[in-house]
């Protein structure tokens, strides 16, 4: 059996006719950049999250970058974030000329450790940028309190958390702004690049709206220098189609996760923890294994694809060597990076595939699978 890590072709077959209709409409109207399809998606996504503004852009990286710029963060400023994330989180901080300050994460949730964040605040700190990793919200209450006490902005990197909740309310809606990516493999993904900033703050929304489109308020009228970070019409249309299925797809991911949890419960793997405050949407199902690389090879030999999110923490990347961090700076993130393994996880994963992945894992780890356990007399 072959088990792909994600299967976008299978996912898109389930909505193929609707996606083709979007293409026909956009072709007919020639509404290729922004336009009615993007506007409709912005309204639908804002309503789904229960926020007042959604500004669609052309990537999650752009969403983060424009949010920080809209907050007036720039050279001389510091933004606190985590090292166990995709590099785009830190790149957005660099893009506005500010300095990324990394802090370690909680060993159970893998998300920002509030005490570490508080310890790293200096007179230059302007914002906290926690990441809702693998589909699970960071612990926001203490971060909101720290941000309030220290007059910092709280920006949420919700690029892996479409539909996730924190105490029942959607991730991405707690801070001054939430930033989403619609990279194809995300829980809600484009057929290309895309992203969005969501906020209840009209000034942030207006700034981001201007910045994404060359700083313009009307065509050829430019209030500030900006960028071309606009979402394409096709992507807006595709996202509106897929948004209607997001809850069902997330539910299927949760079921797959539950099945993995049951089947792997007797193994030495560290399974993902669902924190009490969180509605997890399992963008990724990440386990920890002592001999991760050997296990990964065994799975591959059995036709099972896995991923590593992420093998090198950002503070040890060459791109950020100038910041002066060293191996040992963030022991929790570093230890996790050596042991984490992302199992196949997507809504089209069949029960048979989940059983197969679990049985290969149990065999590789030399565990007794429940079906093979000797009968107790
Ligand atoms: C946590 C995180 N932040 C930021 C990004 C950047 O999003 P994009 O690839 O759409 O620019 C991603 C997506 O890859 C991500 O996973």
Short mmCIF file of C-alpha atoms and ligand atoms in Angstrom, two decimals:
data_model
loop_
_atom_site.label_atom_id
_atom_site.label_comp_id
_atom_site.label_asym_id
_atom_site.label_seq_id
_atom_site.Cartn_x
_atom_site.Cartn_y
_atom_site.Cartn_z
CA UNK A 1 0.00 0.00 0.00
CA UNK A 2 1.20 3.55 -0.74
CA UNK A 3 0.29 6.26 1.73
CA UNK A 4 1.06 9.79 0.53
CA UNK A 5 1.77 12.44 3.15
CA UNK A 6 -0.98 14.61 1.63
CA UNK A 7 -3.23 13.86 -1.34
CA UNK A 8 -4.42 17.09 -2.89
CA UNK A 9 -5.56 15.38 -6.09
CA UNK A 10 -7.96 13.17 -4.09
CA UNK A 11 -9.19 16.15 -2.07
CA UNK A 12 -9.83 18.27 -5.15
CA UNK A 13 -11.68 15.46 -6.94
CA UNK A 14 -14.38 15.84 -4.27
CA UNK A 15 -15.02 19.49 -5.30
CA UNK A 16 -13.82 19.37 -8.88
CA UNK A 17 -17.03 20.55 -10.54
CA UNK A 18 -17.29 23.62 -8.28
CA UNK A 19 -13.63 24.49 -8.90
CA UNK A 20 -14.16 24.25 -12.66
CA UNK A 21 -17.13 26.61 -12.36
CA UNK A 22 -14.91 29.17 -10.60
CA UNK A 23 -12.44 28.94 -13.48
CA UNK A 24 -15.25 29.45 -16.04
CA UNK A 25 -16.59 32.49 -14.16
CA UNK A 26 -13.21 34.17 -13.74
CA UNK A 27 -12.35 33.46 -17.37
CA UNK A 28 -15.64 34.95 -18.51
CA UNK A 29 -15.31 38.07 -16.33
CA UNK A 30 -11.51 38.37 -16.69
CA UNK A 31 -11.47 39.24 -12.98
CA UNK A 32 -7.96 37.90 -12.51
CA UNK A 33 -6.65 40.15 -9.72
CA UNK A 34 -8.72 40.86 -6.56
CA UNK A 35 -12.27 41.50 -7.86
CA UNK A 36 -15.60 39.97 -6.84
CA UNK A 37 -14.35 36.43 -6.13
CA UNK A 38 -11.75 37.74 -3.67
CA UNK A 39 -14.23 40.13 -2.09
CA UNK A 40 -16.71 37.31 -1.59
CA UNK A 41 -14.06 35.12 -0.01
CA UNK A 42 -12.96 37.94 2.33
CA UNK A 43 -16.55 38.33 3.53
CA UNK A 44 -17.05 34.59 3.92
CA UNK A 45 -13.80 34.04 5.83
CA UNK A 46 -14.43 37.04 8.11
CA UNK A 47 -17.89 35.68 8.85
CA UNK A 48 -16.56 32.14 9.44
CA UNK A 49 -14.06 33.49 11.98
CA UNK A 50 -16.48 36.09 13.36
CA UNK A 51 -14.22 39.08 12.77
CA UNK A 52 -15.03 42.37 11.08
CA UNK A 53 -12.20 42.49 8.51
CA UNK A 54 -10.40 40.03 6.28
CA UNK A 55 -7.86 41.32 3.78
CA UNK A 56 -6.73 38.72 1.26
CA UNK A 57 -3.11 38.76 0.09
CA UNK A 58 -0.91 36.48 -1.96
CA UNK A 59 0.76 34.45 0.83
CA UNK A 60 0.92 33.89 4.55
CA UNK A 61 4.36 35.48 4.50
CA UNK A 62 2.85 38.65 3.01
CA UNK A 63 0.06 38.58 5.62
CA UNK A 64 2.62 38.55 8.46
CA UNK A 65 4.86 41.15 6.81
CA UNK A 66 2.03 43.61 6.12
CA UNK A 67 0.55 43.18 9.60
CA UNK A 68 3.87 44.06 11.26
CA UNK A 69 4.33 47.01 8.90
CA UNK A 70 0.77 48.21 9.53
CA UNK A 71 1.59 48.17 13.25
CA UNK A 72 4.48 50.52 12.54
CA UNK A 73 7.11 47.95 13.54
CA UNK A 74 10.47 48.57 11.88
CA UNK A 75 14.23 49.03 12.31
CA UNK A 76 15.36 49.07 15.96
CA UNK A 77 12.32 47.09 17.10
CA UNK A 78 12.19 43.52 18.40
CA UNK A 79 9.46 40.94 17.88
CA UNK A 80 9.33 37.83 20.05
CA UNK A 81 8.57 34.56 18.30
CA UNK A 82 9.48 30.85 18.42
CA UNK A 83 12.29 28.94 16.69
CA UNK A 84 10.20 25.85 15.80
CA UNK A 85 8.22 27.31 12.94
CA UNK A 86 8.46 27.75 9.19
CA UNK A 87 11.05 30.42 8.40
CA UNK A 88 8.37 32.77 7.04
CA UNK A 89 7.40 33.76 10.61
CA UNK A 90 10.86 35.20 11.24
CA UNK A 91 11.29 36.47 7.67
CA UNK A 92 8.29 38.73 8.11
CA UNK A 93 10.00 40.31 11.13
CA UNK A 94 13.21 40.74 9.12
CA UNK A 95 11.26 42.11 6.15
CA UNK A 96 10.14 45.15 8.16
CA UNK A 97 13.70 45.68 9.43
CA UNK A 98 13.01 44.48 12.99
CA UNK A 99 14.91 41.81 14.92
CA UNK A 100 13.42 38.37 15.58
CA UNK A 101 13.90 37.38 19.22
CA UNK A 102 13.37 33.66 19.69
CA UNK A 103 12.04 32.06 22.86
CA UNK A 104 11.66 28.39 23.73
CA UNK A 105 8.40 26.47 23.61
CA UNK A 106 6.35 24.38 25.98
CA UNK A 107 7.49 20.73 25.69
CA UNK A 108 3.95 19.35 25.53
CA UNK A 109 2.19 21.75 23.16
CA UNK A 110 5.30 22.90 21.21
CA UNK A 111 3.91 26.47 21.33
CA UNK A 112 5.36 29.65 22.83
CA UNK A 113 6.29 29.39 26.50
CA UNK A 114 4.70 32.51 28.06
CA UNK A 115 7.28 32.72 30.87
CA UNK A 116 10.14 32.60 28.36
CA UNK A 117 8.43 35.28 26.30
CA UNK A 118 8.06 37.55 29.32
CA UNK A 119 11.74 37.05 30.27
CA UNK A 120 12.83 38.19 26.81
CA UNK A 121 11.01 41.52 26.77
CA UNK A 122 13.30 44.55 26.44
CA UNK A 123 12.69 48.24 25.89
CA UNK A 124 12.78 47.49 22.14
CA UNK A 125 10.11 44.78 22.13
CA UNK A 126 7.03 45.77 20.16
CA UNK A 127 5.11 42.56 19.61
CA UNK A 128 4.59 38.92 20.52
CA UNK A 129 4.18 36.62 17.54
CA UNK A 130 3.14 33.15 18.75
CA UNK A 131 2.58 30.37 16.21
CA UNK A 132 -0.46 28.09 16.39
CA UNK A 133 1.58 25.06 15.45
CA UNK A 134 0.40 21.87 13.73
CA UNK A 135 -3.25 22.97 13.99
CA UNK A 136 -3.28 23.78 17.70
CA UNK A 137 -3.59 27.22 19.26
CA UNK A 138 -0.85 28.57 21.49
CA UNK A 139 -1.89 29.23 25.09
CA UNK A 140 -3.17 32.76 24.48
CA UNK A 141 -4.53 33.95 27.85
CA UNK A 142 -1.11 34.38 29.49
CA UNK A 143 0.31 35.91 26.29
CA UNK A 144 -2.56 38.40 26.07
CA UNK A 145 -1.93 39.36 29.69
CA UNK A 146 1.84 39.77 29.12
CA UNK A 147 1.16 41.85 25.99
CA UNK A 148 -1.32 44.04 27.88
CA UNK A 149 1.03 44.64 30.84
CA UNK A 150 3.95 45.52 28.54
CA UNK A 151 2.03 47.49 25.88
CA UNK A 152 2.90 45.02 23.14
CA UNK A 153 0.91 43.99 20.11
CA UNK A 154 -0.13 40.33 19.94
CA UNK A 155 -0.08 39.03 16.36
CA UNK A 156 -1.11 35.43 15.76
CA UNK A 157 0.60 33.29 13.15
CA UNK A 158 -2.45 31.19 12.34
CA UNK A 159 -0.98 29.82 9.10
CA UNK A 160 -1.46 26.24 10.34
CA UNK A 161 -4.68 26.76 12.28
CA UNK A 162 -7.71 27.27 10.02
CA UNK A 163 -10.72 26.54 12.19
CA UNK A 164 -8.73 25.74 15.33
CA UNK A 165 -10.14 27.19 18.53
CA UNK A 166 -8.86 28.51 21.84
CA UNK A 167 -11.47 28.23 24.62
CA UNK A 168 -14.06 27.79 21.87
CA UNK A 169 -13.20 30.94 19.90
CA UNK A 170 -11.35 30.75 16.61
CA UNK A 171 -7.56 30.98 16.58
CA UNK A 172 -6.45 34.08 14.70
CA UNK A 173 -9.12 36.29 16.28
CA UNK A 174 -7.57 36.93 19.71
CA UNK A 175 -4.72 39.30 18.95
CA UNK A 176 -4.68 42.64 17.15
CA UNK A 177 -4.51 40.57 13.95
CA UNK A 178 -4.31 36.97 12.79
CA UNK A 179 -2.33 35.87 9.74
CA UNK A 180 -3.33 32.91 7.58
CA UNK A 181 -1.61 31.06 4.75
CA UNK A 182 -3.56 29.29 2.04
CA UNK A 183 -0.58 27.37 0.69
CA UNK A 184 -2.07 24.31 -1.08
CA UNK A 185 -1.33 21.77 1.69
CA UNK A 186 -2.94 23.82 4.47
CA UNK A 187 -6.29 22.79 5.97
CA UNK A 188 -7.74 25.54 3.76
CA UNK A 189 -5.53 25.90 0.71
CA UNK A 190 -5.53 27.65 -2.67
CA UNK A 191 -4.59 26.04 -5.95
CA UNK A 192 -1.53 28.26 -5.79
CA UNK A 193 -0.37 30.91 -3.31
CA UNK A 194 -2.58 32.88 -0.95
CA UNK A 195 -2.92 34.39 2.50
CA UNK A 196 -5.06 36.72 4.60
CA UNK A 197 -4.95 39.12 7.52
CA UNK A 198 -7.98 39.08 9.79
CA UNK A 199 -8.65 41.75 12.39
CA UNK A 200 -11.30 43.69 14.24
CA UNK A 201 -9.19 46.85 13.98
CA UNK A 202 -10.32 49.05 11.07
CA UNK A 203 -6.99 50.94 10.92
CA UNK A 204 -4.92 47.77 10.58
CA UNK A 205 -7.32 46.50 7.92
CA UNK A 206 -7.09 49.77 5.97
CA UNK A 207 -3.29 49.86 6.16
CA UNK A 208 -2.95 46.24 5.01
CA UNK A 209 -5.48 46.83 2.21
CA UNK A 210 -3.41 49.77 0.96
CA UNK A 211 -0.03 48.09 1.40
CA UNK A 212 -1.06 44.96 -0.53
CA UNK A 213 -1.92 47.10 -3.58
CA UNK A 214 0.94 49.58 -4.02
CA UNK A 215 -0.30 51.80 -1.20
CA UNK A 216 -3.28 52.86 -3.26
CA UNK A 217 -6.77 53.85 -2.22
CA UNK A 218 -7.94 54.33 -5.81
CA UNK A 219 -6.23 53.30 -9.03
CA UNK A 220 -3.09 55.40 -9.62
CA UNK A 221 -3.57 57.28 -6.32
CA UNK A 222 -0.89 56.11 -3.90
CA UNK A 223 -0.91 57.26 -0.29
CA UNK A 224 2.16 55.27 0.78
CA UNK A 225 4.73 53.10 -1.00
CA UNK A 226 3.44 49.53 -0.88
CA UNK A 227 3.76 46.18 -2.64
CA UNK A 228 2.07 43.95 -5.12
CA UNK A 229 0.77 41.40 -2.59
CA UNK A 230 -2.74 41.06 -4.07
CA UNK A 231 -4.70 37.82 -4.13
CA UNK A 232 -5.66 36.51 -7.56
CA UNK A 233 -9.33 36.23 -8.49
CA UNK A 234 -9.10 32.50 -9.19
CA UNK A 235 -7.69 31.82 -5.74
CA UNK A 236 -10.46 33.81 -4.05
CA UNK A 237 -13.04 31.73 -5.91
CA UNK A 238 -11.33 28.42 -5.14
CA UNK A 239 -11.07 29.36 -1.47
CA UNK A 240 -14.78 30.20 -1.23
CA UNK A 241 -15.58 26.72 -2.55
CA UNK A 242 -13.17 25.00 -0.18
CA UNK A 243 -14.16 27.09 2.86
CA UNK A 244 -17.63 25.51 2.68
CA UNK A 245 -16.00 22.12 3.33
CA UNK A 246 -13.43 23.19 5.92
CA UNK A 247 -15.39 22.12 9.00
CA UNK A 248 -16.10 18.65 7.54
CA UNK A 249 -12.48 18.25 6.47
CA UNK A 250 -11.24 19.32 9.90
CA UNK A 251 -13.64 16.84 11.51
CA UNK A 252 -12.22 14.05 9.37
CA UNK A 253 -8.68 15.09 10.42
CA UNK A 254 -9.77 14.91 14.06
CA UNK A 255 -11.17 11.41 13.49
CA UNK A 256 -7.94 10.28 11.84
CA UNK A 257 -6.00 11.70 14.80
CA UNK A 258 -8.24 9.88 17.26
CA UNK A 259 -7.72 6.62 15.37
CA UNK A 260 -3.94 7.11 15.37
CA UNK A 261 -4.08 7.86 19.09
CA UNK A 262 -5.91 4.61 19.77
CA UNK A 263 -3.79 2.42 17.53
CA UNK A 264 -0.48 3.84 18.74
CA UNK A 265 -1.35 4.12 22.42
CA UNK A 266 0.84 1.19 23.51
CA UNK A 267 3.89 2.35 21.57
CA UNK A 268 6.92 4.23 22.88
CA UNK A 269 6.07 7.16 20.58
CA UNK A 270 5.15 10.48 22.19
CA UNK A 271 1.74 11.23 20.69
CA UNK A 272 0.38 14.75 20.09
CA UNK A 273 -1.26 16.27 23.16
CA UNK A 274 -4.56 18.04 22.81
CA UNK A 275 -4.35 20.88 25.30
CA UNK A 276 -7.44 21.49 27.50
CA UNK A 277 -7.97 24.98 26.03
CA UNK A 278 -7.72 23.86 22.45
CA UNK A 279 -9.85 22.66 19.56
CA UNK A 280 -7.10 21.01 17.52
CA UNK A 281 -7.53 20.77 13.72
CA UNK A 282 -4.53 18.51 13.07
CA UNK A 283 -2.91 20.32 10.20
CA UNK A 284 -0.14 17.88 11.10
CA UNK A 285 -0.10 14.78 13.30
CA UNK A 286 3.36 14.90 14.87
CA UNK A 287 4.83 12.17 17.05
CA UNK A 288 8.22 11.94 18.73
CA UNK A 289 10.41 8.89 18.24
CA UNK A 290 13.77 8.10 19.81
CA UNK A 291 15.34 6.87 16.54
CA UNK A 292 13.34 9.11 14.26
CA UNK A 293 15.44 8.84 11.10
CA UNK A 294 15.57 5.02 11.13
CA UNK A 295 11.83 4.88 11.72
CA UNK A 296 11.25 7.30 8.87
CA UNK A 297 13.25 5.08 6.52
CA UNK A 298 11.35 1.99 7.59
CA UNK A 299 8.07 3.74 6.88
CA UNK A 300 9.30 4.91 3.50
CA UNK A 301 10.37 1.39 2.58
CA UNK A 302 6.78 0.33 3.35
CA UNK A 303 5.39 3.04 1.02
CA UNK A 304 4.52 5.56 3.75
CA UNK A 305 5.55 9.20 3.31
CA UNK A 306 6.28 11.32 6.36
CA UNK A 307 7.47 14.89 6.98
CA UNK A 308 9.69 16.84 9.39
CA UNK A 309 8.26 20.07 10.77
CA UNK A 310 10.91 21.31 11.26
CA UNK A 311 14.32 19.61 11.23
CA UNK A 312 16.44 22.73 11.93
CA UNK A 313 15.14 25.33 14.40
CA UNK A 314 15.35 28.87 13.02
CA UNK A 315 17.97 30.08 15.50
CA UNK A 316 20.37 27.45 14.09
CA UNK A 317 19.66 28.29 10.44
CA UNK A 318 22.43 30.00 8.50
CA UNK A 319 19.93 32.72 7.57
CA UNK A 320 19.79 33.78 11.23
CA UNK A 321 23.37 33.08 12.30
CA UNK A 322 23.95 36.83 12.72
CA UNK A 323 21.57 36.84 15.70
CA UNK A 324 24.21 35.00 17.73
CA UNK A 325 22.20 32.06 19.03
CA UNK A 326 24.01 28.76 19.63
CA UNK A 327 23.12 25.07 19.94
CA UNK A 328 21.65 24.82 23.43
CA UNK A 329 19.96 28.24 23.31
CA UNK A 330 16.51 26.62 23.15
CA UNK A 331 16.76 23.07 24.51
CA UNK A 332 13.07 22.16 24.16
CA UNK A 333 12.80 23.22 20.51
CA UNK A 334 16.15 21.62 19.70
CA UNK A 335 15.31 18.28 21.36
CA UNK A 336 11.96 18.20 19.57
CA UNK A 337 13.58 18.93 16.20
CA UNK A 338 15.63 15.73 16.53
CA UNK A 339 12.70 13.51 17.47
CA UNK A 340 9.60 14.81 15.68
CA UNK A 341 8.01 12.96 12.79
CA UNK A 342 4.87 14.05 10.96
CA UNK A 343 2.69 11.10 9.93
CA UNK A 344 0.44 11.20 6.87
CA UNK A 345 -2.52 13.44 7.72
CA UNK A 346 -5.22 14.70 5.38
CA UNK A 347 -9.01 14.38 5.11
CA UNK A 348 -8.90 11.80 2.30
CA UNK A 349 -6.82 9.35 4.33
CA UNK A 350 -8.84 6.10 4.48
CA UNK A 351 -9.33 3.98 7.59
CA UNK A 352 -7.34 1.23 5.85
CA UNK A 353 -4.42 3.59 5.31
CA UNK A 354 -4.49 4.70 8.95
CA UNK A 355 -4.55 1.05 10.08
CA UNK A 356 -1.67 0.26 7.73
CA UNK A 357 0.49 3.20 8.93
CA UNK A 358 -0.16 2.25 12.57
CA UNK A 359 0.63 -1.44 12.02
CA UNK A 360 3.89 -0.67 10.16
CA UNK A 361 4.84 1.70 12.99
CA UNK A 362 4.05 -0.86 15.68
CA UNK A 363 6.02 -3.53 13.84
CA UNK A 364 8.97 -1.22 13.26
CA UNK A 365 8.97 -0.32 16.94
CA UNK A 366 8.60 -4.01 17.79
CA UNK A 367 5.39 -3.45 19.68
CA UNK A 368 2.54 -5.89 19.90
CA UNK A 369 -0.40 -4.55 17.92
CA UNK A 370 -3.78 -4.93 19.65
CA UNK A 371 -5.01 -7.40 16.97
CA UNK A 372 -1.94 -9.59 17.45
CA UNK A 373 -1.90 -9.47 21.24
CA UNK A 374 -2.07 -12.94 22.78
CA UNK A 375 -5.44 -13.76 24.29
CA UNK A 376 -5.54 -13.45 28.06
CA UNK A 377 -6.93 -16.58 29.71
C1 LIG B 1 3.64 28.76 10.65
C2 LIG B 1 3.72 29.34 9.27
N1 LIG B 1 3.95 30.66 9.13
C3 LIG B 1 4.01 31.24 7.92
C4 LIG B 1 3.85 30.51 6.76
C5 LIG B 1 4.00 31.18 5.44
O1 LIG B 1 2.90 31.03 4.59
P1 LIG B 1 3.11 31.07 3.01
O2 LIG B 1 3.83 29.84 2.60
O3 LIG B 1 1.71 31.12 2.48
O4 LIG B 1 3.86 32.30 2.68
C6 LIG B 1 3.58 29.13 6.86
C7 LIG B 1 3.31 28.31 5.67
O5 LIG B 1 4.04 27.66 5.06
C8 LIG B 1 3.54 28.53 8.14
O6 LIG B 1 3.34 27.21 8.29
#
